[in-house]
XYZ file of C-alpha atoms in Angstrom:
507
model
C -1.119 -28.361 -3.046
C 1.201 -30.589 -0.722
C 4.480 -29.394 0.499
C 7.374 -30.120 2.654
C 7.307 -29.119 6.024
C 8.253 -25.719 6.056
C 11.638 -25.007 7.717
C 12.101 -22.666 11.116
C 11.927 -18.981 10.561
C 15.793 -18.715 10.925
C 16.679 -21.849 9.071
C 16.217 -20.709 5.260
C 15.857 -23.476 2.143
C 18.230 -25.765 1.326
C 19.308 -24.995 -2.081
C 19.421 -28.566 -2.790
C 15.375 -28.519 -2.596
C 15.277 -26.352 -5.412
C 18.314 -27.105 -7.921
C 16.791 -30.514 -9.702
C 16.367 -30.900 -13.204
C 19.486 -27.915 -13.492
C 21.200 -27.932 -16.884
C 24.788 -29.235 -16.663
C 28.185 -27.817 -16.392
C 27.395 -25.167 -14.614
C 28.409 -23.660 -11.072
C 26.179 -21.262 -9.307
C 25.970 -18.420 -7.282
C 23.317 -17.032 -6.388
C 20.980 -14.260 -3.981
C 20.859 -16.256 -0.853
C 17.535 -16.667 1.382
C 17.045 -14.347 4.296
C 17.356 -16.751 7.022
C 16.032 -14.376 10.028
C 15.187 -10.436 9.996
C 15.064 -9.150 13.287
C 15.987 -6.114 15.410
C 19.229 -8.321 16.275
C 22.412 -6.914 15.752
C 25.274 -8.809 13.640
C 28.217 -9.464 15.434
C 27.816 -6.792 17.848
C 28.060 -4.040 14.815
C 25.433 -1.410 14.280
C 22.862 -2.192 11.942
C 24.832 0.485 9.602
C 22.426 -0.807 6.507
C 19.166 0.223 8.268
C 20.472 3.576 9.247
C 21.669 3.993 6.027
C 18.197 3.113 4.804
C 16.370 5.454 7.231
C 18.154 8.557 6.683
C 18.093 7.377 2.670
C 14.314 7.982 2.932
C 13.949 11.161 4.602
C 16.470 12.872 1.938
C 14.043 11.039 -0.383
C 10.984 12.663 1.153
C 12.475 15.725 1.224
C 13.571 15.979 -2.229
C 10.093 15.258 -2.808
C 8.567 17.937 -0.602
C 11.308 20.478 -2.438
C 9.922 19.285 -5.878
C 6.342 20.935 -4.420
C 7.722 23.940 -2.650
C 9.505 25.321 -5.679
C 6.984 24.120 -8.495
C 3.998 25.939 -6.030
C 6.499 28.943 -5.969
C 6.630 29.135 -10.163
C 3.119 28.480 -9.983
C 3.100 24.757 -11.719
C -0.042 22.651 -11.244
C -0.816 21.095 -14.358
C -2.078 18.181 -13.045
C -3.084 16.932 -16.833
C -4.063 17.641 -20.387
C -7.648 18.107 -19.475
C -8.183 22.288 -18.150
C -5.042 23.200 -19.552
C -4.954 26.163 -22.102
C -2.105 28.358 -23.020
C -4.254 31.154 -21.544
C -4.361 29.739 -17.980
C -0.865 28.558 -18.081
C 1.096 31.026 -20.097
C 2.335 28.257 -22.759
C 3.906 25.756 -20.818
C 3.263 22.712 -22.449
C 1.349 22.174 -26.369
C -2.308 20.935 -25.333
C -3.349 17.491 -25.430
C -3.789 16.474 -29.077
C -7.585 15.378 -28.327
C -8.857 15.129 -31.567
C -5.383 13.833 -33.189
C -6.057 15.475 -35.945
C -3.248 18.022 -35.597
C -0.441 18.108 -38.468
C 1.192 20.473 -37.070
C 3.823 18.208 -35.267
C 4.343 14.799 -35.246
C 2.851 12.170 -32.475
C -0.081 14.783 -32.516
C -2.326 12.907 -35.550
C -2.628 10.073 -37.486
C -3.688 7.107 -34.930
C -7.004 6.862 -33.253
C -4.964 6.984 -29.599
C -2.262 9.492 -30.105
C -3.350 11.051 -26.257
C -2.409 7.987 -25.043
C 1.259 8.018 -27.220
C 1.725 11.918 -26.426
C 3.545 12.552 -22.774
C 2.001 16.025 -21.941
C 4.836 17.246 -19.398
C 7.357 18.616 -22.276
C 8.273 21.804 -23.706
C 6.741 22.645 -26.669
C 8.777 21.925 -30.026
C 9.513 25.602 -30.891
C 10.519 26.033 -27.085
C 13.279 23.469 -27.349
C 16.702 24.032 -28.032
C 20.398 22.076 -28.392
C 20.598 23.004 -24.856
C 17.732 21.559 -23.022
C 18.673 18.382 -25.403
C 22.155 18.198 -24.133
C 22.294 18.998 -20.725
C 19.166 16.091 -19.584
C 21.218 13.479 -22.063
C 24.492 14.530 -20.443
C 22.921 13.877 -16.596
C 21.295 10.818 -17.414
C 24.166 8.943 -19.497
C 26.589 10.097 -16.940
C 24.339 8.662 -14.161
C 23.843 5.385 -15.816
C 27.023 4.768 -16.174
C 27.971 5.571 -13.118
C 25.885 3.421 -11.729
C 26.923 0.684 -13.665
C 30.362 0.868 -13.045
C 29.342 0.934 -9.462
C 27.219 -2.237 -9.472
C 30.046 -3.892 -11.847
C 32.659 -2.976 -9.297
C 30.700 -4.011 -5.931
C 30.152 -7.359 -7.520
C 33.854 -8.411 -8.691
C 35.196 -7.458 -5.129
C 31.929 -9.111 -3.484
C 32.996 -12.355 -5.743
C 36.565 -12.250 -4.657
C 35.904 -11.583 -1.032
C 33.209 -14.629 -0.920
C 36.528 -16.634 -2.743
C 38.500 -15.495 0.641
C 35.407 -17.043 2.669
C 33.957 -13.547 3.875
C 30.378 -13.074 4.635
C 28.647 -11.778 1.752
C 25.784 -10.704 3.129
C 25.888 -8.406 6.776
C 24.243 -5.027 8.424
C 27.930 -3.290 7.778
C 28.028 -0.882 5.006
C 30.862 -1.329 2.277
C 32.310 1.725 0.976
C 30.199 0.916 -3.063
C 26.980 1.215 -0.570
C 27.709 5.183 0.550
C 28.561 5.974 -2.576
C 25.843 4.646 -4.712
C 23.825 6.092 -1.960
C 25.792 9.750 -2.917
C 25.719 9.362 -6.146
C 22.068 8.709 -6.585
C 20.630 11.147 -3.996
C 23.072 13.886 -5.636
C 21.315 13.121 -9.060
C 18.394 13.173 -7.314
C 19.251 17.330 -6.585
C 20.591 17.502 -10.067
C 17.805 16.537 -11.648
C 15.582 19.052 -9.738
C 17.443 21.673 -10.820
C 17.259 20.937 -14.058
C 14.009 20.424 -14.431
C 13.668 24.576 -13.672
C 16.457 25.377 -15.788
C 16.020 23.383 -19.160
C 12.918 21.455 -17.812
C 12.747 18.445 -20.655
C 13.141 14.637 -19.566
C 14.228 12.845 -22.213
C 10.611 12.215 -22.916
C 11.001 14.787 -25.831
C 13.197 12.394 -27.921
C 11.895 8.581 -26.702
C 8.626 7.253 -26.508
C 6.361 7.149 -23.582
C 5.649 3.309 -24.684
C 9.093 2.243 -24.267
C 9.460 3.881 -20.504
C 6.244 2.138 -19.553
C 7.659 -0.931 -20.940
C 11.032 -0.979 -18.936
C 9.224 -1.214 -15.771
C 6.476 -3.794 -16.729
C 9.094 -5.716 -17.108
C 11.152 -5.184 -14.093
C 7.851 -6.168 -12.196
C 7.772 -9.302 -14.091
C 11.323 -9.925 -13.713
C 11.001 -9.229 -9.717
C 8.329 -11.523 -9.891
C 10.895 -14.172 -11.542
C 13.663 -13.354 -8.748
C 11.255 -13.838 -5.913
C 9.622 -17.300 -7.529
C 11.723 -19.460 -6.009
C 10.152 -19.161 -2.697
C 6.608 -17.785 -3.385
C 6.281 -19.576 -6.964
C 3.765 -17.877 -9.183
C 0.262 -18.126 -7.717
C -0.657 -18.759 -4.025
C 2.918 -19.240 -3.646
C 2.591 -22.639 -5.424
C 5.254 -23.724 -6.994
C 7.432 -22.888 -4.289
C 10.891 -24.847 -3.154
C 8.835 -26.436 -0.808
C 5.680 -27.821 -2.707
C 6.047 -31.584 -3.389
C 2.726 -32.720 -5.190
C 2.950 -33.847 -8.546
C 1.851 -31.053 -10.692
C 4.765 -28.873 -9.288
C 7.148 -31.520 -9.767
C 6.317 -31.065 -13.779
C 5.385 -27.523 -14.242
C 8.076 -25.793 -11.874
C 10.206 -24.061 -13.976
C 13.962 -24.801 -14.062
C 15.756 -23.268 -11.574
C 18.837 -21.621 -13.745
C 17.677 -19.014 -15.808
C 16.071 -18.107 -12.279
C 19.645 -17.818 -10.498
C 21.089 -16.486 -13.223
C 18.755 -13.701 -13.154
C 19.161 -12.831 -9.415
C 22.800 -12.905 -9.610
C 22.636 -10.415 -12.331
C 18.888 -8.521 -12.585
C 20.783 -5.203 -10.791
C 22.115 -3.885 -14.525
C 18.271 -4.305 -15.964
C 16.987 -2.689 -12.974
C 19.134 0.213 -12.859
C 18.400 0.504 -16.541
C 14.725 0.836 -16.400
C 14.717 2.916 -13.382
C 16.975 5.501 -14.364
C 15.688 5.656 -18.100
C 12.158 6.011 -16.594
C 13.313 8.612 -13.890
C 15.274 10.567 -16.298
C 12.426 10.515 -18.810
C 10.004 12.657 -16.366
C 10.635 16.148 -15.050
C 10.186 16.706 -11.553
C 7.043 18.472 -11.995
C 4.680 19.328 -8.879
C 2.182 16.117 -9.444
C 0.446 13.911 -7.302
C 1.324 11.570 -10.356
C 4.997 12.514 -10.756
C 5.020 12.461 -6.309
C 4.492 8.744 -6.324
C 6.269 7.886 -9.427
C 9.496 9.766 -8.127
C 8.884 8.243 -4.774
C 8.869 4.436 -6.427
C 12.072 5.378 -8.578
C 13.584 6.812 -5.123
C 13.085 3.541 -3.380
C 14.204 1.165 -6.119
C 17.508 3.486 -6.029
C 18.020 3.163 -2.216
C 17.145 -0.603 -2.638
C 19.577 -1.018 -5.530
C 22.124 1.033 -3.644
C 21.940 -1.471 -0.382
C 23.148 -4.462 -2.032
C 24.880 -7.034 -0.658
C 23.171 -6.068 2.958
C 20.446 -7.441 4.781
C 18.141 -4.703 4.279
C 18.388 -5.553 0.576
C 16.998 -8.755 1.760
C 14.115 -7.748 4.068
C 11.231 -8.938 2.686
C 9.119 -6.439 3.964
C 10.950 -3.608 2.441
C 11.257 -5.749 -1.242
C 7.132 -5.996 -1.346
C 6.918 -2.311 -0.431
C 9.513 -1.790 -3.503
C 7.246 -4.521 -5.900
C 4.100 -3.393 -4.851
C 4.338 0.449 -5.045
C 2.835 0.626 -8.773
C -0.519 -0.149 -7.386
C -0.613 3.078 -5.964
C 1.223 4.787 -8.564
C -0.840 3.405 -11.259
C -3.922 4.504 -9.787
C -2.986 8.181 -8.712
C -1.907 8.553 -12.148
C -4.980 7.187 -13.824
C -7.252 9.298 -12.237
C -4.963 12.375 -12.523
C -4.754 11.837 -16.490
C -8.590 10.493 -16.487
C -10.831 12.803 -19.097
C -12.992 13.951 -16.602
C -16.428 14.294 -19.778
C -15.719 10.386 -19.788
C -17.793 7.941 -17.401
C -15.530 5.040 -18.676
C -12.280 5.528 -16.473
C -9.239 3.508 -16.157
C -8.112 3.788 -12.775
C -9.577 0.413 -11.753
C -8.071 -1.191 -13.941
C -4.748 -0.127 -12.739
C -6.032 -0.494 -8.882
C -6.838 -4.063 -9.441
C -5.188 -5.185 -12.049
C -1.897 -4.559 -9.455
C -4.183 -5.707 -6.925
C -4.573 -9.120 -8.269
C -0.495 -9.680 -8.102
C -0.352 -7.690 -4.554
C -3.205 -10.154 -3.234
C -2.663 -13.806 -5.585
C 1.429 -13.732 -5.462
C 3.335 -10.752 -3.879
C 1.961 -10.884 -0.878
C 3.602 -14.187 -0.213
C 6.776 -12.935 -0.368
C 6.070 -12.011 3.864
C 7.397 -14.813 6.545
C 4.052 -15.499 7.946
C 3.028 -17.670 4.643
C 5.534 -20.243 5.435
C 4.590 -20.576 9.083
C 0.717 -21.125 8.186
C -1.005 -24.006 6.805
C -1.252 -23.304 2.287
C -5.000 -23.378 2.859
C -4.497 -19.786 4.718
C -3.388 -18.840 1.478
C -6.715 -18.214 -0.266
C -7.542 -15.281 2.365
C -5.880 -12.486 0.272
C -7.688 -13.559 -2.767
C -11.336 -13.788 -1.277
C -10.624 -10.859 0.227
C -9.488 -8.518 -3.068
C -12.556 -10.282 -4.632
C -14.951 -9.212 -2.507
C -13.653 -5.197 -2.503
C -13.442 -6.050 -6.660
C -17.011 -6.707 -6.507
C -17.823 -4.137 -3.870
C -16.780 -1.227 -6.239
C -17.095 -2.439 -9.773
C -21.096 -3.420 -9.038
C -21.423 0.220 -7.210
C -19.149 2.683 -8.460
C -17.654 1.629 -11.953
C -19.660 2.218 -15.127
C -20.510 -1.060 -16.782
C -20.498 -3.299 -13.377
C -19.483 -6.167 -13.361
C -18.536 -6.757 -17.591
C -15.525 -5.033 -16.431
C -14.748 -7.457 -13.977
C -12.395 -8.798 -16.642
C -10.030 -5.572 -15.791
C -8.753 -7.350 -12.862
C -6.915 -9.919 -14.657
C -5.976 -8.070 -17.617
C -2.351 -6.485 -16.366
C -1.572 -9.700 -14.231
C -1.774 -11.732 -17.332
C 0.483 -9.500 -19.532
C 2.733 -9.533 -16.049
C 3.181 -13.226 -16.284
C 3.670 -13.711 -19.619
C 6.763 -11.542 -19.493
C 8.116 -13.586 -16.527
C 7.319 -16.780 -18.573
C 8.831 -15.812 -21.905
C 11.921 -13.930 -19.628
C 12.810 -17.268 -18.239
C 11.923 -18.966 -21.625
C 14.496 -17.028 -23.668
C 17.341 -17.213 -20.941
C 16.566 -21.212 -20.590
C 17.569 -21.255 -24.503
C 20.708 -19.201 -24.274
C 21.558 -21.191 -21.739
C 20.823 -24.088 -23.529
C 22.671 -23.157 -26.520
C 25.356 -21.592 -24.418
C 25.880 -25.941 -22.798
C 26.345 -26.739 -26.586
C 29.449 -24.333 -27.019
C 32.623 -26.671 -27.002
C 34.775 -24.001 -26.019
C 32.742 -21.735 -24.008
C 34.910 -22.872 -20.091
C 36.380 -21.191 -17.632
C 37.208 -17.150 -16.867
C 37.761 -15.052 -20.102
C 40.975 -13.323 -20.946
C 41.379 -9.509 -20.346
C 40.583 -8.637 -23.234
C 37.293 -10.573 -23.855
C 36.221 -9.102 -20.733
C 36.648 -5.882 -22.278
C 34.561 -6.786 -25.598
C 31.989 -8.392 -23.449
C 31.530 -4.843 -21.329
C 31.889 -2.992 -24.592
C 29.179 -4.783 -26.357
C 26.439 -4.640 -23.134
C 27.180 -0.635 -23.397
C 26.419 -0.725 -27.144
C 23.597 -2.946 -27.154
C 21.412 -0.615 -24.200
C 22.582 2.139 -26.652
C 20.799 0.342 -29.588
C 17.635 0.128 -27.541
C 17.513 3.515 -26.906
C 18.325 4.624 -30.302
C 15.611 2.361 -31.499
C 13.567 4.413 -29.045
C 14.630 7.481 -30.295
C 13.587 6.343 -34.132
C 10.702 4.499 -33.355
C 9.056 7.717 -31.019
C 6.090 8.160 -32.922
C 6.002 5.569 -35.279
C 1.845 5.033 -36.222
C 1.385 1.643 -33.622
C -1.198 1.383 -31.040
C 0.475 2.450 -28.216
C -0.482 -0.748 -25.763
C 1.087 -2.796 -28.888
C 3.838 -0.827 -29.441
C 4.638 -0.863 -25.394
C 4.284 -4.825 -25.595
C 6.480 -5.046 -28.465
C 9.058 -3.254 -26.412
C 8.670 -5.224 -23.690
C 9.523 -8.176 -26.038
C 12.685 -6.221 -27.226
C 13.679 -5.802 -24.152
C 13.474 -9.120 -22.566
C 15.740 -10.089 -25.681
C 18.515 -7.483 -24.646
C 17.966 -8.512 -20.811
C 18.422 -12.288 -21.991
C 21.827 -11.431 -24.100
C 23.585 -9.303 -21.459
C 22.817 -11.407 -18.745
C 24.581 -14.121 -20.922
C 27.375 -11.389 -21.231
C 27.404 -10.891 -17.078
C 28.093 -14.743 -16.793
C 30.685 -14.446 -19.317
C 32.188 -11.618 -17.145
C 31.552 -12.527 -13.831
C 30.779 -15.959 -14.025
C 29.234 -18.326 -12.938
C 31.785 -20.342 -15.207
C 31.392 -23.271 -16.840
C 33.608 -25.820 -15.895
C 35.225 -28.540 -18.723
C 33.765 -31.802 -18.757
C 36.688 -33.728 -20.128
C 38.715 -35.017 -17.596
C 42.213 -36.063 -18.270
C 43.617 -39.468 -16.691
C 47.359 -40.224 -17.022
């Protein structure tokens, strides 16, 4: 792997370096690179975005701690499925459908992994009512949107105020940053109090597949934002890397700028549809789950400041399923089985923490590439550590460690794939220039409302259709990197970048 030099800590990439091969016609505007994070203030103004960021966390943490004080005070601890009877915990939840032989309710029989399709922390059926249905829908649409709207807003005035020459980037808080902050930590409450008044996520009308899918893909689509720099393996191919292999199988930059210009609207999507989903029950499981959704929220909710840039903070926010994914494995494990699946999750995250994500940090640039093989050797050498000691089967299940990384870039592949064709077919529209009229704006937002409605609908009908639940979660994934793909096309129609007209006319 040969590269450029690598530029100065605070001298960023040219965006030149990385913008060959683009499709025509087309202006962009894009997620700058951090130049320099230091302790350094901007312009002599407090670093408003880090405070903001600090006291962000503690309400976090303490929202958290609340979630344990009041479930320990009800006397919650259902950890799992596995110990629970309606004996020891007065009927909270219907029993893991172990055998899946049980016709008494759907989603509980019929396919040979229905535990794995059946979410566990919901009311029973005969406990639900119109009211614990309407109030969670009510708090969760109403949150979305807001968000939305929020993100929508901060980006036309962001757009216009880069038009005036402003600095789009900068330490000082905007006025979209407190409240997204408000609105999200005060949903935050809401949803803890509702959780011990109706209790139900929405997880008792949409399928535990199709949450899990929403964030396998952000992950993927992360790793698509932050490719440009760190490429897709050992940070090769990055901006920088020059050798001839890179030159032909770097992938075209646009679908990659479109998508950090406009990944906010997916990412708000899948985090709020996965937060909603779960009650805020007294887990170790639903702890570090909350605690990821929390920090995507407060990242989401800094945009447009250089904490949303720190690179530091951004692997913290990519990387966090590793430990999520592994508390919750072994919390859910059947404890009568040897065979367990928490390292698959530990390494299986592990391999993108230790083979791409970690390359996201400054130090890779200012090191030689062949320091870049560390982390690997490294991850190999605990994967062998453990799986020849502690994991049944040894070493045959060595293939565990590459099994989620694969699935994790395919998505980012086919992602880019699928936006590379719209775009493509998007260059062959002979009228498709310039800023749309009022009211195609309005048809534009209309139909990216409708078509996230679809999905979830689709959810909804599909809950416990009789699919394999790790094909029915792929085939979601798939679904939704189609409606990602379309209403990112419907953001550039919006928001541009716009296409400019070719034809020229001379007098």
């Amino acid at each position: 792997m040969s590269e450029q030099h690598a530029p100065a800590p605070d001298q960023g990439i040219e965006e030149s370096s990385f913008k060959k091969g683009e499709l025509e016609g087309v202006v962009v505007d894009e997620v700058p690179t951090t130049k320099k994070e230091d302790s350094t203030t901007e312009d002599g103004v407090t670093k408003e975005d880090n405070i903001a960021w600090m006291v962000s966390m503690i309400f976090l943490l303490l929202v958290l701690g609340a979630m344990w004080i009041w479930g320990n005070a009800r006397d919650w601890s259902a950890q799992s499925g596995y110990g629970y009877t309606n004996e020891n915990y007065t009927g909270r939840f219907s029993p893991e459908p172990f055998y899946c032989n049980d016709t008494s309710e759907i989603g509980r029989h019929g396919l040979a992994d229905c535990t794995a399709s059946w979410y566990f922390w919901k009311l029973p059926t005969e406990q639900t009512s119109v009211l614990t249905t309407v109030v969670v829908w009510v708090l969760y649409s109403t949150h979305q949107i807001l968000n939305w709207a929020l993100i929508y807003k901060a980006q036309l005035e962001m757009t216009t105020s880069k038009q005036k020459g402003n600095k789009k980037y900068g330490n000082k808080m905007r006025w979209f940053n407190y409240v997204l902050l408000l609105v999200n930590g005060g949903f935050h409450i809401l949803h803890l109090i509702q959780t011990h008044w109706t209790y139900d996520g929405i997880s008792q009308d949409v399928s535990l597949s199709s949450s899990q899918a929403s964030v396998i893909l952000m992950i993927s689509l992360i790793m698509l934002v932050e490719y440009r720099e760190r490429g897709l393996i050992l940070m090769w191919p990055n901006a920088r890397s020059n050798d001839a292999f890179a030159q032909k199988l770097r992938l075209n930059p646009k679908p990659i700028n479109y998508v950090r210009k406009y990944h906010g609207y997916y990412f708000s999507w899948a985090i709020l549809y996965t937060f909603w989903y779960h009650p805020m029950e007294n887990t170790w499981g639903h702890t570090t789950g909350f605690l990821h959704t929390g920090m995507v929220l407060i990242q989401g909710s800094l945009i447009y400041t250089r904490m949303h840039l720190n690179k530091y903070w951004r692997l913290i926010n990519e990387s966090w399923v590793l430990v999520h994914g592994a508390i919750v494995a072994i919390q859910t494990a059947d404890p009568a089985k040897p065979d367990q699946l928490w390292p698959m999750f530990l390494f299986g995250f592990g391999f993108l923490l230790c083979f791409t994500q970690i390359f996201n940090l400054p130090i890779w640039k200012r090191v030689s590439p062949g320091y870049r093989v560390i982390p690997g050797i490294i991850f190999y050498a605990v994967a062998f550590a453990v799986y020849t000691t502690i994991v049944p089967q040894g070493l045959s299940k060595l293939w565990q460690t590459i099994s989620i990384p694969s699935i994790q870039y395919l998505n980012l592949i086919l992602a880019w794939f699928v936006i590379y064709v719209f775009i493509a077919l998007e260059n062959s529209c002979s009228g498709c220039y310039g800023a749309p009229t009022t009211g195609w704006n309005i048809l534009y937002l209309v139909t990216i409302l409708f078509l996230y409605a679809m999905i979830i609908l689709a959810s909804v009908l599909l809950n416990y259709i009789e699919v394999s639940f790790l094909l029915l979660m792929q085939l979601y994934v798939f679904a939704f990197i189609a409606l990602f793909s379309v209403t990112i096309m419907l953001h550039v129609r919006t928001l541009g970048p716009f296409r400019r007209n070719p034809i020229v006319v001379t007098s």
